[in-house]
GROMACS .gro file of C-alpha atoms in nm:
model
  360
    1UNK     CA    1  -1.076   1.918   6.187
    2UNK     CA    2  -1.093   2.077   5.861
    3UNK     CA    3  -0.836   2.211   5.685
    4UNK     CA    4  -0.955   2.599   5.677
    5UNK     CA    5  -0.955   2.791   5.376
    6UNK     CA    6  -0.973   3.147   5.270
    7UNK     CA    7  -1.175   3.220   4.989
    8UNK     CA    8  -1.060   3.521   4.822
    9UNK     CA    9  -1.320   3.781   4.608
   10UNK     CA   10  -1.400   4.073   4.465
   11UNK     CA   11  -1.107   4.274   4.350
   12UNK     CA   12  -0.997   4.671   4.193
   13UNK     CA   13  -1.060   4.567   3.845
   14UNK     CA   14  -1.309   4.555   3.553
   15UNK     CA   15  -1.406   4.166   3.648
   16UNK     CA   16  -1.534   4.222   3.988
   17UNK     CA   17  -1.819   4.107   3.938
   18UNK     CA   18  -1.724   3.816   3.733
   19UNK     CA   19  -1.493   3.714   4.079
   20UNK     CA   20  -1.774   3.714   4.284
   21UNK     CA   21  -1.935   3.511   4.047
   22UNK     CA   22  -1.706   3.245   4.113
   23UNK     CA   23  -1.661   3.255   4.448
   24UNK     CA   24  -2.003   3.208   4.504
   25UNK     CA   25  -1.976   2.889   4.206
   26UNK     CA   26  -1.728   2.757   4.495
   27UNK     CA   27  -1.910   2.803   4.774
   28UNK     CA   28  -2.158   2.601   4.688
   29UNK     CA   29  -1.901   2.232   4.628
   30UNK     CA   30  -1.670   2.278   4.784
   31UNK     CA   31  -1.650   1.995   4.983
   32UNK     CA   32  -1.820   2.114   5.352
   33UNK     CA   33  -1.730   1.766   5.512
   34UNK     CA   34  -1.326   1.838   5.461
   35UNK     CA   35  -1.301   2.243   5.468
   36UNK     CA   36  -1.403   2.543   5.657
   37UNK     CA   37  -1.487   2.847   5.443
   38UNK     CA   38  -1.379   3.159   5.586
   39UNK     CA   39  -1.482   3.439   5.292
   40UNK     CA   40  -1.266   3.780   5.249
   41UNK     CA   41  -1.344   3.979   4.950
   42UNK     CA   42  -1.185   4.314   4.801
   43UNK     CA   43  -1.373   4.576   4.725
   44UNK     CA   44  -1.345   4.839   4.374
   45UNK     CA   45  -1.188   5.043   4.607
   46UNK     CA   46  -0.921   4.839   4.741
   47UNK     CA   47  -1.026   4.767   5.117
   48UNK     CA   48  -1.075   4.412   5.241
   49UNK     CA   49  -1.324   4.348   5.403
   50UNK     CA   50  -1.490   4.006   5.589
   51UNK     CA   51  -1.714   3.825   5.289
   52UNK     CA   52  -2.038   3.709   5.256
   53UNK     CA   53  -2.075   3.311   5.375
   54UNK     CA   54  -2.356   3.296   5.222
   55UNK     CA   55  -2.333   3.237   4.836
   56UNK     CA   56  -2.665   3.330   4.692
   57UNK     CA   57  -2.585   3.751   4.879
   58UNK     CA   58  -2.155   3.719   4.719
   59UNK     CA   59  -2.328   3.604   4.362
   60UNK     CA   60  -2.565   3.929   4.382
   61UNK     CA   61  -2.401   4.225   4.536
   62UNK     CA   62  -2.089   4.347   4.471
   63UNK     CA   63  -1.837   4.390   4.783
   64UNK     CA   64  -1.948   4.648   4.974
   65UNK     CA   65  -1.676   4.825   5.258
   66UNK     CA   66  -1.791   4.781   5.568
   67UNK     CA   67  -1.730   4.732   5.947
   68UNK     CA   68  -1.531   4.419   5.954
   69UNK     CA   69  -1.211   4.584   5.771
   70UNK     CA   70  -0.906   4.299   5.755
   71UNK     CA   71  -0.560   4.397   5.734
   72UNK     CA   72  -0.311   4.211   5.639
   73UNK     CA   73   0.014   4.103   5.881
   74UNK     CA   74   0.362   3.995   5.784
   75UNK     CA   75   0.645   3.903   6.058
   76UNK     CA   76   0.588   3.768   6.313
   77UNK     CA   77   0.233   3.722   6.354
   78UNK     CA   78   0.154   3.699   5.971
   79UNK     CA   79  -0.262   3.627   5.851
   80UNK     CA   80  -0.548   3.803   5.826
   81UNK     CA   81  -0.660   4.024   6.050
   82UNK     CA   82  -0.957   4.228   6.178
   83UNK     CA   83  -0.950   4.596   6.208
   84UNK     CA   84  -1.137   4.781   6.481
   85UNK     CA   85  -1.193   5.139   6.495
   86UNK     CA   86  -0.988   5.225   6.707
   87UNK     CA   87  -0.695   5.075   6.563
   88UNK     CA   88  -0.674   4.742   6.792
   89UNK     CA   89  -0.640   4.444   6.532
   90UNK     CA   90  -0.793   4.040   6.602
   91UNK     CA   91  -0.664   3.807   6.419
   92UNK     CA   92  -0.902   3.590   6.204
   93UNK     CA   93  -0.754   3.244   6.276
   94UNK     CA   94  -0.575   3.040   6.145
   95UNK     CA   95  -0.546   3.005   5.775
   96UNK     CA   96  -0.457   2.665   5.692
   97UNK     CA   97  -0.452   2.724   5.222
   98UNK     CA   98  -0.615   3.063   5.030
   99UNK     CA   99  -0.791   3.021   4.708
  100UNK     CA  100  -0.768   3.344   4.525
  101UNK     CA  101  -1.048   3.393   4.247
  102UNK     CA  102  -0.993   3.791   4.163
  103UNK     CA  103  -0.954   3.828   3.831
  104UNK     CA  104  -0.707   4.026   3.663
  105UNK     CA  105  -0.486   4.353   3.880
  106UNK     CA  106  -0.425   4.275   4.151
  107UNK     CA  107  -0.538   3.953   4.135
  108UNK     CA  108  -0.393   3.686   3.919
  109UNK     CA  109  -0.127   3.933   3.841
  110UNK     CA  110   0.104   3.792   4.136
  111UNK     CA  111   0.056   4.082   4.339
  112UNK     CA  112  -0.199   3.884   4.535
  113UNK     CA  113   0.058   3.598   4.575
  114UNK     CA  114   0.282   3.806   4.654
  115UNK     CA  115   0.133   3.899   4.982
  116UNK     CA  116  -0.022   3.550   5.058
  117UNK     CA  117   0.405   3.414   5.055
  118UNK     CA  118   0.475   3.711   5.244
  119UNK     CA  119   0.191   3.602   5.524
  120UNK     CA  120   0.329   3.249   5.439
  121UNK     CA  121   0.006   3.102   5.388
  122UNK     CA  122  -0.026   2.815   5.109
  123UNK     CA  123  -0.226   2.940   4.770
  124UNK     CA  124  -0.412   2.784   4.558
  125UNK     CA  125  -0.293   2.828   4.229
  126UNK     CA  126   0.065   2.942   4.000
  127UNK     CA  127   0.325   3.160   4.169
  128UNK     CA  128   0.434   3.534   4.175
  129UNK     CA  129   0.680   3.492   3.820
  130UNK     CA  130   0.391   3.308   3.705
  131UNK     CA  131   0.119   3.497   3.749
  132UNK     CA  132   0.273   3.843   3.643
  133UNK     CA  133   0.424   3.647   3.288
  134UNK     CA  134   0.107   3.498   3.214
  135UNK     CA  135  -0.096   3.817   3.310
  136UNK     CA  136   0.121   4.052   3.084
  137UNK     CA  137   0.033   3.948   2.693
  138UNK     CA  138   0.353   4.106   2.600
  139UNK     CA  139   0.575   3.896   2.852
  140UNK     CA  140   0.388   3.581   2.808
  141UNK     CA  141   0.516   3.592   2.442
  142UNK     CA  142   0.857   3.662   2.489
  143UNK     CA  143   0.838   3.327   2.750
  144UNK     CA  144   0.632   3.117   2.471
  145UNK     CA  145   0.866   3.206   2.207
  146UNK     CA  146   1.179   3.134   2.426
  147UNK     CA  147   1.013   2.767   2.479
  148UNK     CA  148   0.996   2.713   2.101
  149UNK     CA  149   0.607   2.775   2.077
  150UNK     CA  150   0.455   2.894   1.798
  151UNK     CA  151   0.277   3.292   1.853
  152UNK     CA  152   0.083   3.524   1.666
  153UNK     CA  153   0.305   3.798   1.530
  154UNK     CA  154   0.252   4.136   1.706
  155UNK     CA  155   0.384   4.501   1.780
  156UNK     CA  156   0.446   4.609   2.125
  157UNK     CA  157   0.267   4.984   2.163
  158UNK     CA  158   0.309   5.128   2.477
  159UNK     CA  159   0.269   5.439   2.645
  160UNK     CA  160   0.609   5.567   2.585
  161UNK     CA  161   0.682   5.398   2.255
  162UNK     CA  162   0.282   5.588   2.109
  163UNK     CA  163   0.419   5.927   2.241
  164UNK     CA  164   0.739   5.953   2.168
  165UNK     CA  165   0.730   5.771   1.757
  166UNK     CA  166   0.355   5.657   1.696
  167UNK     CA  167   0.435   5.674   1.334
  168UNK     CA  168   0.760   5.416   1.406
  169UNK     CA  169   0.479   5.201   1.523
  170UNK     CA  170   0.245   5.219   1.286
  171UNK     CA  171   0.506   5.159   1.031
  172UNK     CA  172   0.582   4.838   1.256
  173UNK     CA  173   0.254   4.766   1.198
  174UNK     CA  174   0.235   4.802   0.833
  175UNK     CA  175   0.534   4.615   0.824
  176UNK     CA  176   0.499   4.349   1.018
  177UNK     CA  177   0.124   4.276   1.047
  178UNK     CA  178  -0.168   4.238   0.776
  179UNK     CA  179  -0.541   4.342   0.870
  180UNK     CA  180  -0.747   4.220   1.091
  181UNK     CA  181  -0.561   4.303   1.385
  182UNK     CA  182  -0.647   4.275   1.749
  183UNK     CA  183  -0.577   4.515   2.028
  184UNK     CA  184  -0.530   4.434   2.334
  185UNK     CA  185  -0.459   4.597   2.649
  186UNK     CA  186  -0.132   4.337   2.747
  187UNK     CA  187  -0.249   4.342   3.071
  188UNK     CA  188  -0.660   4.300   3.111
  189UNK     CA  189  -0.855   3.988   3.126
  190UNK     CA  190  -1.204   3.905   2.991
  191UNK     CA  191  -1.188   4.069   2.668
  192UNK     CA  192  -1.213   4.425   2.800
  193UNK     CA  193  -1.056   4.724   2.607
  194UNK     CA  194  -0.977   4.465   2.293
  195UNK     CA  195  -1.123   4.551   1.938
  196UNK     CA  196  -1.078   4.412   1.612
  197UNK     CA  197  -0.900   4.623   1.361
  198UNK     CA  198  -1.044   4.508   0.984
  199UNK     CA  199  -0.739   4.844   0.873
  200UNK     CA  200  -0.537   5.147   0.944
  201UNK     CA  201  -0.792   5.435   0.910
  202UNK     CA  202  -0.922   5.273   1.282
  203UNK     CA  203  -0.593   5.169   1.458
  204UNK     CA  204  -0.534   5.475   1.637
  205UNK     CA  205  -0.842   5.464   1.779
  206UNK     CA  206  -0.818   5.093   1.871
  207UNK     CA  207  -0.506   5.188   2.078
  208UNK     CA  208  -0.637   5.516   2.221
  209UNK     CA  209  -0.929   5.240   2.404
  210UNK     CA  210  -0.690   5.001   2.438
  211UNK     CA  211  -0.514   5.246   2.684
  212UNK     CA  212  -0.755   5.333   2.922
  213UNK     CA  213  -0.791   4.967   3.003
  214UNK     CA  214  -0.398   4.987   3.014
  215UNK     CA  215  -0.160   5.174   2.899
  216UNK     CA  216   0.086   4.871   2.794
  217UNK     CA  217  -0.109   4.748   2.457
  218UNK     CA  218   0.010   4.479   2.220
  219UNK     CA  219  -0.091   4.504   1.854
  220UNK     CA  220  -0.176   4.119   1.704
  221UNK     CA  221  -0.183   3.993   1.396
  222UNK     CA  222  -0.537   3.805   1.381
  223UNK     CA  223  -0.560   3.440   1.320
  224UNK     CA  224  -0.834   3.286   1.094
  225UNK     CA  225  -0.927   2.994   1.287
  226UNK     CA  226  -1.079   2.818   1.534
  227UNK     CA  227  -0.966   2.869   1.953
  228UNK     CA  228  -0.933   2.567   2.111
  229UNK     CA  229  -0.868   2.509   2.476
  230UNK     CA  230  -0.701   2.321   2.665
  231UNK     CA  231  -0.716   2.252   3.048
  232UNK     CA  232  -0.346   2.231   3.290
  233UNK     CA  233  -0.358   2.073   3.609
  234UNK     CA  234  -0.050   2.025   3.842
  235UNK     CA  235   0.140   1.722   3.896
  236UNK     CA  236   0.214   1.557   4.250
  237UNK     CA  237   0.593   1.689   4.377
  238UNK     CA  238   0.774   1.578   4.103
  239UNK     CA  239   0.491   1.429   3.843
  240UNK     CA  240   0.445   1.575   3.491
  241UNK     CA  241   0.139   1.825   3.482
  242UNK     CA  242  -0.197   1.702   3.307
  243UNK     CA  243  -0.376   1.793   3.053
  244UNK     CA  244  -0.777   1.833   2.987
  245UNK     CA  245  -0.972   1.696   2.682
  246UNK     CA  246  -0.957   2.021   2.437
  247UNK     CA  247  -1.254   2.222   2.429
  248UNK     CA  248  -1.371   2.496   2.109
  249UNK     CA  249  -1.580   2.781   2.164
  250UNK     CA  250  -1.792   2.795   1.912
  251UNK     CA  251  -1.860   3.191   1.789
  252UNK     CA  252  -2.195   3.305   1.571
  253UNK     CA  253  -2.037   3.662   1.663
  254UNK     CA  254  -1.762   3.754   1.476
  255UNK     CA  255  -1.518   3.693   1.740
  256UNK     CA  256  -1.531   3.620   2.138
  257UNK     CA  257  -1.540   4.002   2.301
  258UNK     CA  258  -1.679   4.051   2.649
  259UNK     CA  259  -2.069   4.088   2.541
  260UNK     CA  260  -2.064   3.772   2.452
  261UNK     CA  261  -1.781   3.634   2.702
  262UNK     CA  262  -2.089   3.718   2.969
  263UNK     CA  263  -2.388   3.904   2.822
  264UNK     CA  264  -2.515   3.785   2.499
  265UNK     CA  265  -2.389   3.414   2.583
  266UNK     CA  266  -2.590   3.295   2.321
  267UNK     CA  267  -2.396   3.355   2.096
  268UNK     CA  268  -2.133   3.073   2.097
  269UNK     CA  269  -2.137   2.738   2.247
  270UNK     CA  270  -1.889   2.507   2.406
  271UNK     CA  271  -1.776   2.173   2.161
  272UNK     CA  272  -1.627   1.890   2.402
  273UNK     CA  273  -1.455   1.745   2.286
  274UNK     CA  274  -1.299   1.921   2.018
  275UNK     CA  275  -1.361   1.783   1.698
  276UNK     CA  276  -1.015   1.749   1.480
  277UNK     CA  277  -0.759   1.481   1.452
  278UNK     CA  278  -0.615   1.251   1.722
  279UNK     CA  279  -0.303   1.408   1.591
  280UNK     CA  280  -0.328   1.756   1.633
  281UNK     CA  281  -0.526   1.720   1.955
  282UNK     CA  282  -0.192   1.539   2.104
  283UNK     CA  283   0.043   1.824   1.978
  284UNK     CA  284  -0.200   2.038   2.150
  285UNK     CA  285  -0.187   1.863   2.507
  286UNK     CA  286   0.207   1.805   2.469
  287UNK     CA  287   0.164   2.184   2.404
  288UNK     CA  288  -0.003   2.301   2.718
  289UNK     CA  289   0.202   2.123   2.965
  290UNK     CA  290   0.511   2.225   2.775
  291UNK     CA  291   0.344   2.607   2.819
  292UNK     CA  292   0.236   2.524   3.168
  293UNK     CA  293   0.655   2.415   3.324
  294UNK     CA  294   0.810   2.699   3.094
  295UNK     CA  295   0.642   2.946   3.290
  296UNK     CA  296   0.730   2.773   3.613
  297UNK     CA  297   0.350   2.693   3.675
  298UNK     CA  298   0.133   2.538   3.933
  299UNK     CA  299  -0.163   2.390   4.082
  300UNK     CA  300  -0.322   2.515   3.733
  301UNK     CA  301  -0.383   2.695   3.399
  302UNK     CA  302  -0.604   2.743   3.110
  303UNK     CA  303  -0.405   2.749   2.767
  304UNK     CA  304  -0.583   2.857   2.455
  305UNK     CA  305  -0.482   2.771   2.117
  306UNK     CA  306  -0.567   2.958   1.749
  307UNK     CA  307  -0.615   2.654   1.486
  308UNK     CA  308  -0.569   2.706   1.118
  309UNK     CA  309  -0.767   2.535   0.868
  310UNK     CA  310  -0.457   2.415   0.708
  311UNK     CA  311  -0.358   2.250   1.066
  312UNK     CA  312  -0.148   2.518   1.175
  313UNK     CA  313  -0.134   2.521   1.545
  314UNK     CA  314  -0.060   2.936   1.722
  315UNK     CA  315  -0.069   2.964   2.117
  316UNK     CA  316  -0.331   3.240   2.194
  317UNK     CA  317  -0.298   3.282   2.575
  318UNK     CA  318  -0.278   3.077   2.916
  319UNK     CA  319  -0.446   3.247   3.192
  320UNK     CA  320  -0.359   3.182   3.530
  321UNK     CA  321  -0.746   3.239   3.737
  322UNK     CA  322  -0.975   3.043   3.439
  323UNK     CA  323  -1.278   3.123   3.451
  324UNK     CA  324  -1.423   2.857   3.709
  325UNK     CA  325  -1.753   2.919   3.823
  326UNK     CA  326  -1.922   2.523   3.756
  327UNK     CA  327  -2.056   2.648   3.387
  328UNK     CA  328  -1.663   2.778   3.290
  329UNK     CA  329  -1.496   2.580   2.998
  330UNK     CA  330  -1.202   2.451   3.291
  331UNK     CA  331  -1.366   2.370   3.513
  332UNK     CA  332  -1.609   2.146   3.234
  333UNK     CA  333  -1.303   2.072   3.046
  334UNK     CA  334  -1.259   1.853   3.369
  335UNK     CA  335  -1.518   1.749   3.423
  336UNK     CA  336  -1.575   1.587   3.094
  337UNK     CA  337  -1.186   1.442   3.142
  338UNK     CA  338  -1.277   1.284   3.443
  339UNK     CA  339  -1.228   1.492   3.730
  340UNK     CA  340  -1.608   1.650   3.875
  341UNK     CA  341  -1.612   2.040   3.984
  342UNK     CA  342  -1.590   1.932   4.409
  343UNK     CA  343  -1.351   1.662   4.296
  344UNK     CA  344  -1.158   1.959   4.097
  345UNK     CA  345  -1.200   2.189   4.430
  346UNK     CA  346  -1.032   1.951   4.662
  347UNK     CA  347  -0.743   1.852   4.414
  348UNK     CA  348  -0.638   2.217   4.375
  349UNK     CA  349  -0.619   2.317   4.723
  350UNK     CA  350  -0.447   1.952   4.784
  351UNK     CA  351  -0.175   2.080   4.566
  352UNK     CA  352  -0.151   2.391   4.755
  353UNK     CA  353  -0.122   2.259   5.104
  354UNK     CA  354   0.136   1.956   4.941
  355UNK     CA  355   0.315   2.321   4.792
  356UNK     CA  356   0.351   2.565   5.020
  357UNK     CA  357   0.542   2.868   5.011
  358UNK     CA  358   0.865   3.010   4.963
  359UNK     CA  359   1.134   2.865   4.710
  360UNK     CA  360   1.033   2.534   4.588
   0.00000   0.00000   0.00000
């Protein structure tokens, strides 16, 4: 019997369309002899519906609310149910494992993972805490620092501090950081709302722009260096996590913003493996594995680093739901390390089934 895989995509964040692209890519690549895909989509208003079965439809269209709405049930009859107009429900059928491909808020921040935990459905990727802490750039830095991993200096500018003591926040920036700085929404992805600020005259406006995306903002020291990435894959049982070769984002643009990632994609290319001394590559791969275990990650994450001309290494962030199309960095890194895309999908599903749900 084929394992039934709930492929969950869409979502309410600004990364909705990217999630649709990812789901279509996985649909095309998944081993259809082993798995039966059950597409479940989340519209931008938060409504859950039966997804499209044709990857071309998934890729080209944003999720729309249809008659085939889905409800999530916990308790004695857990799982996904089709919701009818008269209020009755019909079980969607047994789901062996979920594959969440929802980026951004209410997707990779632990909320979706918590819902799946309560329904008793195993799922691909990190658990509730690792997802929540990984999504929040502020708490991410706290965990990284506690694990002894180097991070760029930063200042927090959430709505309370910005409203009550703005001048103190600006003074802290002047004391701790030097320009240029980067102003980032703490819990957004795909470079949404991020600004590069060259001087103090533009800082207030940049924070206001970021606050439109997320009420919690960090102001981070700009690091002049190369951007290197390492894909991490969980080990089976008590085995150590596995790390890929390193990849580098080589930019023509000044920095890796949303347009460079998804629109003007001629503005960068990937260099895999990254051309750096083997000693430094080994160090970053060890740090990526250390990061994975510091957050109690499961399944996958992608560790991103800054690498300076003086061979200093800083952890920029990690992404528990990294870009996962066939041409995204995470799958390509594993392909270059010896695990092709289809095999990677199978491995991630196997890890999720092995792990199960609940305390572990």
